[in-house]
Short mmCIF file of C-alpha atoms and ligand atoms in Angstrom, two decimals:
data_model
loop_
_atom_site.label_atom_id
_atom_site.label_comp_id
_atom_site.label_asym_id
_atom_site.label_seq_id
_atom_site.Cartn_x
_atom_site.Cartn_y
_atom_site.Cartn_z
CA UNK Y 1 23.65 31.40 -17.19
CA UNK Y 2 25.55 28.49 -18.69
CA UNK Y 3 27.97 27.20 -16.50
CA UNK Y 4 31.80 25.98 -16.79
CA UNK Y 5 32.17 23.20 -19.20
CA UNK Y 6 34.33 20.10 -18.34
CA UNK Y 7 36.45 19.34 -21.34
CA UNK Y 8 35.45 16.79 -23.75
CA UNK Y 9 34.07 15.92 -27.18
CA UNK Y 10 35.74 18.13 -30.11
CA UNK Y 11 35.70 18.02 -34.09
CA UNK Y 12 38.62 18.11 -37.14
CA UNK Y 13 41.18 20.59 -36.74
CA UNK Y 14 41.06 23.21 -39.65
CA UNK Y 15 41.78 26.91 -40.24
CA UNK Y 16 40.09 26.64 -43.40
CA UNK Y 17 37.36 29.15 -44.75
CA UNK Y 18 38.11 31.17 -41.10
CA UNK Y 19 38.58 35.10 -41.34
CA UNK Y 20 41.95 35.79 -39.12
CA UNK Y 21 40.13 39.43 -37.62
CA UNK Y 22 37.53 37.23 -36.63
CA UNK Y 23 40.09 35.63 -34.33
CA UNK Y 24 41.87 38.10 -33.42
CA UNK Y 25 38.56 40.08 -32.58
CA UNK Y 26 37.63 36.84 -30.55
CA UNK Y 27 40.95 36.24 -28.75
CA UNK Y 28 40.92 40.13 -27.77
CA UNK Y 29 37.04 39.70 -26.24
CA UNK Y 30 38.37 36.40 -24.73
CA UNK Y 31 41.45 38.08 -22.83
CA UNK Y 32 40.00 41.39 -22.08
CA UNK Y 33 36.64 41.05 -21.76
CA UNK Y 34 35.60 37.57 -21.07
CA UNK Y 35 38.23 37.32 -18.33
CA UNK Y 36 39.40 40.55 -17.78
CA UNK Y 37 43.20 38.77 -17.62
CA UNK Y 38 45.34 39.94 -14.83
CA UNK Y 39 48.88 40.54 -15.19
CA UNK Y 40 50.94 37.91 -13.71
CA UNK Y 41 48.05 35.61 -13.85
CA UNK Y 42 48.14 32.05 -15.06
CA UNK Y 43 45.54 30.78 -17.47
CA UNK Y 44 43.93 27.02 -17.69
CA UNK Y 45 42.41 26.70 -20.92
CA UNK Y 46 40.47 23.66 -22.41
CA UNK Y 47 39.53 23.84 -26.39
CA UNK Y 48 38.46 21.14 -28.55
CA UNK Y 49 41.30 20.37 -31.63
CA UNK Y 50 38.59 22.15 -34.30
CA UNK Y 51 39.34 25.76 -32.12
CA UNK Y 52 43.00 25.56 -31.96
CA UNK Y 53 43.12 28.10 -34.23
CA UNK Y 54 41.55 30.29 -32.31
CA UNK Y 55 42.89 28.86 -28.71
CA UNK Y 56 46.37 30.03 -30.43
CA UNK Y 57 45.31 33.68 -30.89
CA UNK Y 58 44.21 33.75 -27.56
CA UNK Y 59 47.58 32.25 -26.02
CA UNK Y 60 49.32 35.12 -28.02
CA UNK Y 61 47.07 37.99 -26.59
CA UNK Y 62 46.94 36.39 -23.19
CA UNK Y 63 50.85 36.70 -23.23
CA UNK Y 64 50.85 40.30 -24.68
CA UNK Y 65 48.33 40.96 -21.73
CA UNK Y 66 51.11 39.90 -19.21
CA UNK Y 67 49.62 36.18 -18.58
CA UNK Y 68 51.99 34.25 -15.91
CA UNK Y 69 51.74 31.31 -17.62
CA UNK Y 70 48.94 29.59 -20.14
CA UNK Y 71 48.42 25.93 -20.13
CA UNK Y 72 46.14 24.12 -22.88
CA UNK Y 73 43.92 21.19 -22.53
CA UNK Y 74 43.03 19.69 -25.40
CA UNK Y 75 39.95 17.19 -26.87
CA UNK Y 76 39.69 15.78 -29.76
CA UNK Y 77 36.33 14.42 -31.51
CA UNK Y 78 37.90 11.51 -33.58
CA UNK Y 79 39.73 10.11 -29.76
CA UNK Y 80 36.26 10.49 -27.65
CA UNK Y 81 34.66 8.06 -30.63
CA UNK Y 82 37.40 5.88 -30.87
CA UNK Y 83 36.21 5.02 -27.01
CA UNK Y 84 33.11 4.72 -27.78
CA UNK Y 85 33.85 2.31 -30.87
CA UNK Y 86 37.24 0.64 -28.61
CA UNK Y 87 36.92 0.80 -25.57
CA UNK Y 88 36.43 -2.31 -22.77
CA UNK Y 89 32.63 -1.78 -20.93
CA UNK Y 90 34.66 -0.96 -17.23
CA UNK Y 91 36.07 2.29 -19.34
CA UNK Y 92 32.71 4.29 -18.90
CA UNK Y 93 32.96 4.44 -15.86
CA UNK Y 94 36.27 5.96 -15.88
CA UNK Y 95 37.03 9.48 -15.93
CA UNK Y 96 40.65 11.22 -15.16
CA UNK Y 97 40.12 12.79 -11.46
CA UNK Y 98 44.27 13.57 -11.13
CA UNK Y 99 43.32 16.07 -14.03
CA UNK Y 100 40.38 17.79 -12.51
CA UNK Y 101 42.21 17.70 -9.23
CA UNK Y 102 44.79 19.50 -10.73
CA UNK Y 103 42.93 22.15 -12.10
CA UNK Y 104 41.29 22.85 -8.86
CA UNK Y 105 44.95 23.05 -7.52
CA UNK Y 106 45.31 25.77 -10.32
CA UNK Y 107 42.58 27.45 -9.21
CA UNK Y 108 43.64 28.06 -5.55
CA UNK Y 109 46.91 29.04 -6.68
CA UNK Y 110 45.62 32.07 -8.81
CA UNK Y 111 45.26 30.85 -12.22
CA UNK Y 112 41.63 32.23 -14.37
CA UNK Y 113 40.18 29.34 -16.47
CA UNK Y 114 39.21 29.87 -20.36
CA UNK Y 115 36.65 27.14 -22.43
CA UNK Y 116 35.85 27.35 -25.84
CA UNK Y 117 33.02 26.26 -26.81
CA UNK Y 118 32.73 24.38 -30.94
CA UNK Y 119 32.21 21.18 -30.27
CA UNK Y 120 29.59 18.84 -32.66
CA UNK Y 121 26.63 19.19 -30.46
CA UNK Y 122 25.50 15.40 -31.78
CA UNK Y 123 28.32 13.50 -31.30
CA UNK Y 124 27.47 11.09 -29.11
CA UNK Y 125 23.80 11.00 -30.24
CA UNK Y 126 24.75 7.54 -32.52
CA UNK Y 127 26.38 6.06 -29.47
CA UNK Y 128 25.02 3.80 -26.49
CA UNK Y 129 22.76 6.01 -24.61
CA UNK Y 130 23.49 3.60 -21.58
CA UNK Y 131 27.83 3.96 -22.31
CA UNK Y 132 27.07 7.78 -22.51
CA UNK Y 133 25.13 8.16 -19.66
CA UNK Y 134 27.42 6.69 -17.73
CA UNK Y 135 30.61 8.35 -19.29
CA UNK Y 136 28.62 11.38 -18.17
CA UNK Y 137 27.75 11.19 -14.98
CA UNK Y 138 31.49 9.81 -14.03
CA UNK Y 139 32.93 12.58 -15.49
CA UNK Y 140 30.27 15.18 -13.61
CA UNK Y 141 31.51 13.40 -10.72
CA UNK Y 142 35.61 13.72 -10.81
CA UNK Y 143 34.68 16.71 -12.22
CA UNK Y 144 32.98 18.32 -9.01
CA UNK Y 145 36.40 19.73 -7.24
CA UNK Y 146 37.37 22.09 -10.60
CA UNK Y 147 33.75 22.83 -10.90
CA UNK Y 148 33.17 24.27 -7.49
CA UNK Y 149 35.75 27.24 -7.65
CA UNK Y 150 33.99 28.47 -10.73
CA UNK Y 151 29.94 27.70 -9.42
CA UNK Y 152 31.54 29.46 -6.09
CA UNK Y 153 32.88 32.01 -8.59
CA UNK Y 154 36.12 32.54 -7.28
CA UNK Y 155 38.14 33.25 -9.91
CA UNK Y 156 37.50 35.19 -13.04
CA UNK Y 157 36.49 32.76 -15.65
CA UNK Y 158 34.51 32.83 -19.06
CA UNK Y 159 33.28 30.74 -22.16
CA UNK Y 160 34.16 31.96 -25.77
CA UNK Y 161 32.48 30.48 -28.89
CA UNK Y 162 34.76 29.47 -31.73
CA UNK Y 163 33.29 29.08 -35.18
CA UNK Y 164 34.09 24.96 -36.48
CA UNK Y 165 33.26 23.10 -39.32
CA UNK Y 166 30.88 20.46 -37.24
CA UNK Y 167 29.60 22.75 -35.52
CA UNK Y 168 28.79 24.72 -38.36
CA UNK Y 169 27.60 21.84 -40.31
CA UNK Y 170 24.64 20.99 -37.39
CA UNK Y 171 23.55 24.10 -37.64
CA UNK Y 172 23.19 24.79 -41.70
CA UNK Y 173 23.38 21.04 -43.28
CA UNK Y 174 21.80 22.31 -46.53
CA UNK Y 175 25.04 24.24 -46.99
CA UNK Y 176 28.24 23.60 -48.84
CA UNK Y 177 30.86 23.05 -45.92
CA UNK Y 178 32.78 26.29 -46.49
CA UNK Y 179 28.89 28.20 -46.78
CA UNK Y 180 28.16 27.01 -43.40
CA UNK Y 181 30.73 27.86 -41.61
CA UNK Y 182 30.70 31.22 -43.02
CA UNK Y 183 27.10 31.53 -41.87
CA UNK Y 184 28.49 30.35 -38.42
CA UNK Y 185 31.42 32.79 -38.13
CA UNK Y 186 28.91 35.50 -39.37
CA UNK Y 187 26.45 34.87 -36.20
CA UNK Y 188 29.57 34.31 -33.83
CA UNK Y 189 30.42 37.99 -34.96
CA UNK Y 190 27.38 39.77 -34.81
CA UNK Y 191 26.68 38.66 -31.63
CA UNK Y 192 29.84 38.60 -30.02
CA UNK Y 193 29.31 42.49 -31.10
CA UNK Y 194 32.86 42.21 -33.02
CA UNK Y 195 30.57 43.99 -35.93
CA UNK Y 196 30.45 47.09 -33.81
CA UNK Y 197 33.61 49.90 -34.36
CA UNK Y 198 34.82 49.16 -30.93
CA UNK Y 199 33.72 45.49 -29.57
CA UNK Y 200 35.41 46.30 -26.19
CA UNK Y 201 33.78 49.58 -26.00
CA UNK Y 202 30.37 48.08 -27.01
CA UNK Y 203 30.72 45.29 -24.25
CA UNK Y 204 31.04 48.25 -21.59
CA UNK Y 205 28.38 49.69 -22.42
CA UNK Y 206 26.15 46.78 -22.75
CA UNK Y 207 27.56 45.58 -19.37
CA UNK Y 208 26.56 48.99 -18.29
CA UNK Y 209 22.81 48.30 -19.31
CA UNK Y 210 22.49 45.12 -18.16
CA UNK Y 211 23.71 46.33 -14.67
CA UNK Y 212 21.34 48.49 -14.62
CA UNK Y 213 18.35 46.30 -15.60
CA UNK Y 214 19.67 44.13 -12.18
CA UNK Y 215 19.68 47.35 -10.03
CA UNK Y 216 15.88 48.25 -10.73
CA UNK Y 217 14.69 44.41 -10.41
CA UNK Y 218 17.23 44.11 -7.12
CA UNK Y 219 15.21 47.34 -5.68
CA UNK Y 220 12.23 46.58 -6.86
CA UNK Y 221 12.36 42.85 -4.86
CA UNK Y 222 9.03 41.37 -6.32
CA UNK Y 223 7.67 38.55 -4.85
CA UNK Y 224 7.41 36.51 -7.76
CA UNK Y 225 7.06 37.13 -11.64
CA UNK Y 226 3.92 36.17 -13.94
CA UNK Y 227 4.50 35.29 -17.13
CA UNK Y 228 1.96 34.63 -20.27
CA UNK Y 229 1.92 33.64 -23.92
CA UNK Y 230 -0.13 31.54 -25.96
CA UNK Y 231 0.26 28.61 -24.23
CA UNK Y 232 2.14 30.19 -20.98
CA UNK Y 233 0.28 31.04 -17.63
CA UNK Y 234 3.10 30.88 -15.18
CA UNK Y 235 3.28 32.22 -11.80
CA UNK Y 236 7.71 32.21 -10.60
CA UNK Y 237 8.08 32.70 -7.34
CA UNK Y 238 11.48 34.25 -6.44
CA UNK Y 239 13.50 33.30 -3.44
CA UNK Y 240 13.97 35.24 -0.34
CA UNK Y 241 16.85 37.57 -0.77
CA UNK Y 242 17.40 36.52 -4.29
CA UNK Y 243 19.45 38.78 -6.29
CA UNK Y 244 19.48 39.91 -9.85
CA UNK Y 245 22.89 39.39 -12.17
CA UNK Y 246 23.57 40.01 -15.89
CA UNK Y 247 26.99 40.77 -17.54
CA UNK Y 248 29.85 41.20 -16.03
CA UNK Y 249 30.13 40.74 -12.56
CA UNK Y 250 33.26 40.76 -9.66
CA UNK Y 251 34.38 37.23 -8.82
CA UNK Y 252 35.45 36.39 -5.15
CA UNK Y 253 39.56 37.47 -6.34
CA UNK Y 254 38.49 41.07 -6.70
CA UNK Y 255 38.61 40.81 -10.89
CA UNK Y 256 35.48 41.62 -12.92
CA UNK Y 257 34.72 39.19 -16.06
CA UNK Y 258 31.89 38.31 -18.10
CA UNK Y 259 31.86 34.46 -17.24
CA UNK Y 260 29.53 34.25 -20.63
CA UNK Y 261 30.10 35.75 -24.67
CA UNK Y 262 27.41 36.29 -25.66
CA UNK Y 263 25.38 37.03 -22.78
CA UNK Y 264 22.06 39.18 -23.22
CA UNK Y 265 20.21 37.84 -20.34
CA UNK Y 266 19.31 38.74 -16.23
CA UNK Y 267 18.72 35.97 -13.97
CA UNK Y 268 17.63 35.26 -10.45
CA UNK Y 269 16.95 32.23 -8.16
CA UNK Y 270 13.31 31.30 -8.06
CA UNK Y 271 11.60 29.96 -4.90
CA UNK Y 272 11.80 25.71 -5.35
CA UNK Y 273 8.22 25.72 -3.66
CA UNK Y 274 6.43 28.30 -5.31
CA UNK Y 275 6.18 28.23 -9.08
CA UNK Y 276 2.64 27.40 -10.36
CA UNK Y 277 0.63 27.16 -13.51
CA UNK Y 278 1.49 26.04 -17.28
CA UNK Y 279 4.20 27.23 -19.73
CA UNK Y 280 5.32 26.05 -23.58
CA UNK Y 281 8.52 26.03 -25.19
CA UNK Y 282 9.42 28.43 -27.59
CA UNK Y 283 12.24 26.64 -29.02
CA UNK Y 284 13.74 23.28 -29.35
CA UNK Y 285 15.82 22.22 -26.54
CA UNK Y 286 19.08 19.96 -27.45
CA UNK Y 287 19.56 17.83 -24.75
CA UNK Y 288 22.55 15.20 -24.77
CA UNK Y 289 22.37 14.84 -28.36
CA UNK Y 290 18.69 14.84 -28.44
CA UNK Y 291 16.16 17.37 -30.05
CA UNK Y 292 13.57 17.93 -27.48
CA UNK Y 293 10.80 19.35 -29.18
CA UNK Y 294 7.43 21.96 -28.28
CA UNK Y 295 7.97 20.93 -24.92
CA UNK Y 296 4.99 21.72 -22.29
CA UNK Y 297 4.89 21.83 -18.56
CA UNK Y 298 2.55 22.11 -15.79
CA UNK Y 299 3.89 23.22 -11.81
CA UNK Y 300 1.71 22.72 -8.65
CA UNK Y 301 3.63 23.94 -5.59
CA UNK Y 302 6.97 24.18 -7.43
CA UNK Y 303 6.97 21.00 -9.00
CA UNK Y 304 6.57 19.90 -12.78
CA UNK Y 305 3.40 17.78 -12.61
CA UNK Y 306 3.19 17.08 -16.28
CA UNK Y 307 5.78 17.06 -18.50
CA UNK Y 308 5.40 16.54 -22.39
CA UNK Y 309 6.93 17.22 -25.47
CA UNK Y 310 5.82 15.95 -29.18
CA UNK Y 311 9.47 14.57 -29.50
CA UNK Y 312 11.85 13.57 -27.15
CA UNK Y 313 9.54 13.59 -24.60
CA UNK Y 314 11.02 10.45 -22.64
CA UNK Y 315 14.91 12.04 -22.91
CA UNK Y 316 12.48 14.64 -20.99
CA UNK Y 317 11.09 13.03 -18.46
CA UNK Y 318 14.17 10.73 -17.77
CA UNK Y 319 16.03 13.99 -17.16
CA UNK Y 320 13.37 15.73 -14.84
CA UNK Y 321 13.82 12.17 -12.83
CA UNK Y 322 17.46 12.66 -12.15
CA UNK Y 323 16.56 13.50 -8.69
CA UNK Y 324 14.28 15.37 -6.18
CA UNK Y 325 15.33 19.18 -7.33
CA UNK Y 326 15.64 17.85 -11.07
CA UNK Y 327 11.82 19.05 -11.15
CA UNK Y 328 12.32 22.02 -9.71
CA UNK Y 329 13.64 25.64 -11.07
CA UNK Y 330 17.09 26.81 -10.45
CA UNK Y 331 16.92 30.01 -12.55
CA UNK Y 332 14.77 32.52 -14.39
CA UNK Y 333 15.97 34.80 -16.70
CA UNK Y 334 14.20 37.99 -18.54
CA UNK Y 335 16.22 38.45 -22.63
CA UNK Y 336 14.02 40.65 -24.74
CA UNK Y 337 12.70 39.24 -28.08
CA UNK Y 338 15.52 41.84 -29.83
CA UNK Y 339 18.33 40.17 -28.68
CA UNK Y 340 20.69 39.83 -30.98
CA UNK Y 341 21.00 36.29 -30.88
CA UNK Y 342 17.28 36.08 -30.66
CA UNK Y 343 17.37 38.38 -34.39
CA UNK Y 344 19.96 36.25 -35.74
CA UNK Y 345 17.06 33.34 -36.41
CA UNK Y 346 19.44 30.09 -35.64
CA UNK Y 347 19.40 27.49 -33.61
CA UNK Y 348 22.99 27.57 -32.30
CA UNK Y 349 22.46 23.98 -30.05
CA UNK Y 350 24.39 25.14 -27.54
CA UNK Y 351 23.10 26.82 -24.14
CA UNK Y 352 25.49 29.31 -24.45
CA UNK Y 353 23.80 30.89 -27.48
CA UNK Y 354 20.27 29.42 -27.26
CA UNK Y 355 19.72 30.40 -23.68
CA UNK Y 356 20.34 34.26 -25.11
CA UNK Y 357 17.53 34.16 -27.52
CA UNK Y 358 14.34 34.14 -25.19
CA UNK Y 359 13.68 34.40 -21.29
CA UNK Y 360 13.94 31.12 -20.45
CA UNK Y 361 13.35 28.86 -17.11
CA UNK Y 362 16.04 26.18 -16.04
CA UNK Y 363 15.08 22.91 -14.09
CA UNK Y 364 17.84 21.81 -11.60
CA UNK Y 365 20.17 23.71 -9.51
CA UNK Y 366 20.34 27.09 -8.26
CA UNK Y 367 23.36 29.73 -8.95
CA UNK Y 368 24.50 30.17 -5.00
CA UNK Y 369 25.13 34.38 -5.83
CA UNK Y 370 21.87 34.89 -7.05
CA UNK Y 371 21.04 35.10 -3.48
CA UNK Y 372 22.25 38.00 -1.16
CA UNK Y 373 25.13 36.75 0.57
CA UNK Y 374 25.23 33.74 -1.45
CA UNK Y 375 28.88 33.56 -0.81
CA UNK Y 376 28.68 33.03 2.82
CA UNK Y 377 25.00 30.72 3.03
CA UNK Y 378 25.25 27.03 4.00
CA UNK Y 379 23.36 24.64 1.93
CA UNK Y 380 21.10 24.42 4.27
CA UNK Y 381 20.14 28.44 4.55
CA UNK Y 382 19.95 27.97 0.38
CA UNK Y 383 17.33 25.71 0.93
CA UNK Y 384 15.24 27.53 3.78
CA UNK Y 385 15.03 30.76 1.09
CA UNK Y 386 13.71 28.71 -1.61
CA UNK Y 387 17.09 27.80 -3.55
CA UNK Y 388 17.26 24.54 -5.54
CA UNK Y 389 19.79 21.84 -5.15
CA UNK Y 390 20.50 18.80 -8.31
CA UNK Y 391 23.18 17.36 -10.07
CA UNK Y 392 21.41 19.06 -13.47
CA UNK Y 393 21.18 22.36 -14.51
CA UNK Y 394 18.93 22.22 -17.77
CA UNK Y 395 17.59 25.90 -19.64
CA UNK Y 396 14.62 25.95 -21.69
CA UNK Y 397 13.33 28.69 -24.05
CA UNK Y 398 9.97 30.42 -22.74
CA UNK Y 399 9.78 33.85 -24.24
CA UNK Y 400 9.09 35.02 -27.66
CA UNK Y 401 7.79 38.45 -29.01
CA UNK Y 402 4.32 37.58 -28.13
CA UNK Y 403 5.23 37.61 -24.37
CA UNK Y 404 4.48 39.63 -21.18
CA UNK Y 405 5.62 39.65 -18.44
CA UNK Y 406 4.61 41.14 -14.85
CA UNK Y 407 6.65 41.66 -11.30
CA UNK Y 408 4.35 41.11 -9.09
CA UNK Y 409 4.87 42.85 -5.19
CA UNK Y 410 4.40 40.84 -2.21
CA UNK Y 411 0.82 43.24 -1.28
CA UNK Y 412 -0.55 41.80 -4.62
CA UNK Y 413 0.71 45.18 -6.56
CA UNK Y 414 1.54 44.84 -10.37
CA UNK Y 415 4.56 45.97 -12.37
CA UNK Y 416 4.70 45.82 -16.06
CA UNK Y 417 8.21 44.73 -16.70
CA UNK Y 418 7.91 43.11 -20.02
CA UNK Y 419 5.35 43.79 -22.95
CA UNK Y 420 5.34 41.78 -26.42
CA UNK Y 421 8.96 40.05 -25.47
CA UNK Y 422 10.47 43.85 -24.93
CA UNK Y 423 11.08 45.65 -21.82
CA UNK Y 424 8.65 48.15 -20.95
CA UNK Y 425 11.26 50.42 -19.50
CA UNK Y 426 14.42 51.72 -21.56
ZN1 ZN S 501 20.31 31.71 -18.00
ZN1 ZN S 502 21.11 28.59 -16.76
#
């Protein structure tokens, strides 16, 4: 799962070349799927300036859905750079807590909380690594108190892509401007399932399936997973009590919401201590502006022994250093090689997308609710069942259509789950 995104660097604001159904298909997804809106309810909303377009439908539907009151927060690409080109050293180390705390304050008083995503995933990458590093971790830090209503899941919340032109231009930068974000709006479509007659009917039904993928794993309670590929021999152990999610689930206000559009995957919390063996990549991984490419791993014991990659590989290893769980798996996830994200072909740079292509593993920390009772567990009962604790949460791409993958019991009995990236089971 990806998780809530703090607000920050956006692109050029333009309607141009975008298809109004595909926003008002988006906006409708966003309000009534995505959220599941309340009536009465307030809405906090950050978009980058290149989405107002869209962030506009949605404040429209949002109101025709009954919304108490919706508040924007805005970020623009052309202000972040001007800090980075402007701006006095002691200014990266700023970062505006008063906002976050006042989101929190949202938060407890009711309100659900909207992102879209459409930001240029390379902005920063010309800038001081140092000046962004820091601008980071600053901002993760004021950050933390709007950040832990939504990691605690207490309110219905969600992330909706909105085709931009930067975006757009990342992805396909052989193509004529206006080409490439048609090819962009195209994928957001297809796999936002706005193609299909009825996208809110289709998203019921695929919340439906996904449900039930989590209620065989969460009976079955396997020990650990096994997973191989050319280049993968990886034994996951899961956590004690871990629990399977996928699609929507209830949040701690009683409102069901897909926190993620797309979202194609299942995911559990794997033991910190027990994950041995090798795995590769299957796809790039963009990291803070960086291309980390054909990465390859090796765990004894839970930890990443060996870390590699033929590029990027020290934007790799820096980020497995972060600190002690950095190293360590927070999540495993099972997508099948059809997904359609995974058919669409692209490279969407952006975890929300790219993490719904494969079955992937994520270094860092653990999601609290994939545990039974997760709610209610102090850190330290996280820990004693295996969960992981760091400031990162980083996913990587493992599976492919050459994959399988096994459940293994804890008396050493096997269960086919996956064969050739596709589930074994309907
Ligand atoms: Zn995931
Ligand atoms: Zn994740």
């Amino acid at each position: 799962m990806t998780d809530d995104t703090a607000p920050s660097h956006p692109p050029l604001a333009t309607e141009h070349g975008l298809d109004p159904s595909l926003l008002t298909g988006l906006a409708r997804l966003a309000v009534h799927v995505g959220l599941n809106l309340q009536p009465g309810q307030d809405l906090v909303m950050t978009t980058p300036t290149s989405a107002l377009p869209l962030a506009r439908a949605i404040t429209a539907e949002a109101y025709r859905a009954g919304a108490g009151l919706v508040s924007a927060l805005v970020a623009d690409r052309d202000m972040t750079l001007a800090r980075f080109q402007h701006a006095h050293d002691a200014s990266f180390d700023k970062a505006p807590d008063w906002l976050y705390e006042a989101m929190a304050k949202a938060y407890e008083n009711g309100a659900a909380r909207l992102a879209l995503v459409g930001e240029d995933p390379f902005l920063l990458a010309q800038q001081d690594a140092s000046k962004v590093g820091r601008a980071n971790r600053a901002n993760a830090a004021a950050y933390r108190p709007a950040l832990a209503p939504i990691a605690g899941f207490h309110i219905n919340w969600s992330i909706i892509p909105c085709p931009t032109p930067d975006w757009a231009q990342r992805m396909f930068p052989d193509h004529a401007p206006d080409d490439a974000l048609t090819l962009l709006a195209q994928a957001i479509r297809q796999t936002a399932r706005l193609d299909q007659p009825d996208p809110v009917a289709a998203w019921a039904r695929h919340n439906e399936n996904l449900a039930r993928r989590c209620q065989m794993l969460n009976a079955a309670r396997f020990d650990s997973l096994h997973f191989q590929a050319p280049g993968t021999d990886l034994r996951v152990g899961l956590a004690e009590g871990h629990f399977w999610q996928g699609g929507a689930s209830v949040a701690r206000n009683g409102v069901r919401c897909n926190p993620n559009i797309p979202t194609e995957e299942v995911f559990t919390t794997p033991h910190a201590a027990r994950v041995d063996g090798y795995v590769r990549a299957t796809k790039p991984l963009s990291h803070h502006g960086t291309l980390i490419e054909e990465i390859e791993m090796r765990f004894e014991a839970g930890r990443a022994v060996d870390a590699r990659a033929t590029c990027g590989g020290d934007v790799l290893r820096d980020m497995l250093a972060t600190d002690e769980g950095a190293a360590r798996l927070g999540e495993v996830a099972l997508v099948p090689h059809s997904s359609p994200v995974s058919q669409s072909g692209h490279l969407f740079f952006n975890t929300l997308f790219d993490e719904n292509a494969a079955s992937h593993i994520a270094m860092g920390q653990c999601y609290a609710s994939c545990l039974e009772g997760g709610d209610t567990l102090t850190k330290e009962e996280i820990l004693a069942r295996g969960g992981n604790e760091s400031l990162i949460h980083v996913d990587w791409m493992i599976g492919s259509g050459q994959m399988n993958v096994d459940g293994v019991q804890a008396d050493g009995e096997v269960v086919a789950l996956m064969h050739a990236g596709e589930w074994v089971t309907a």
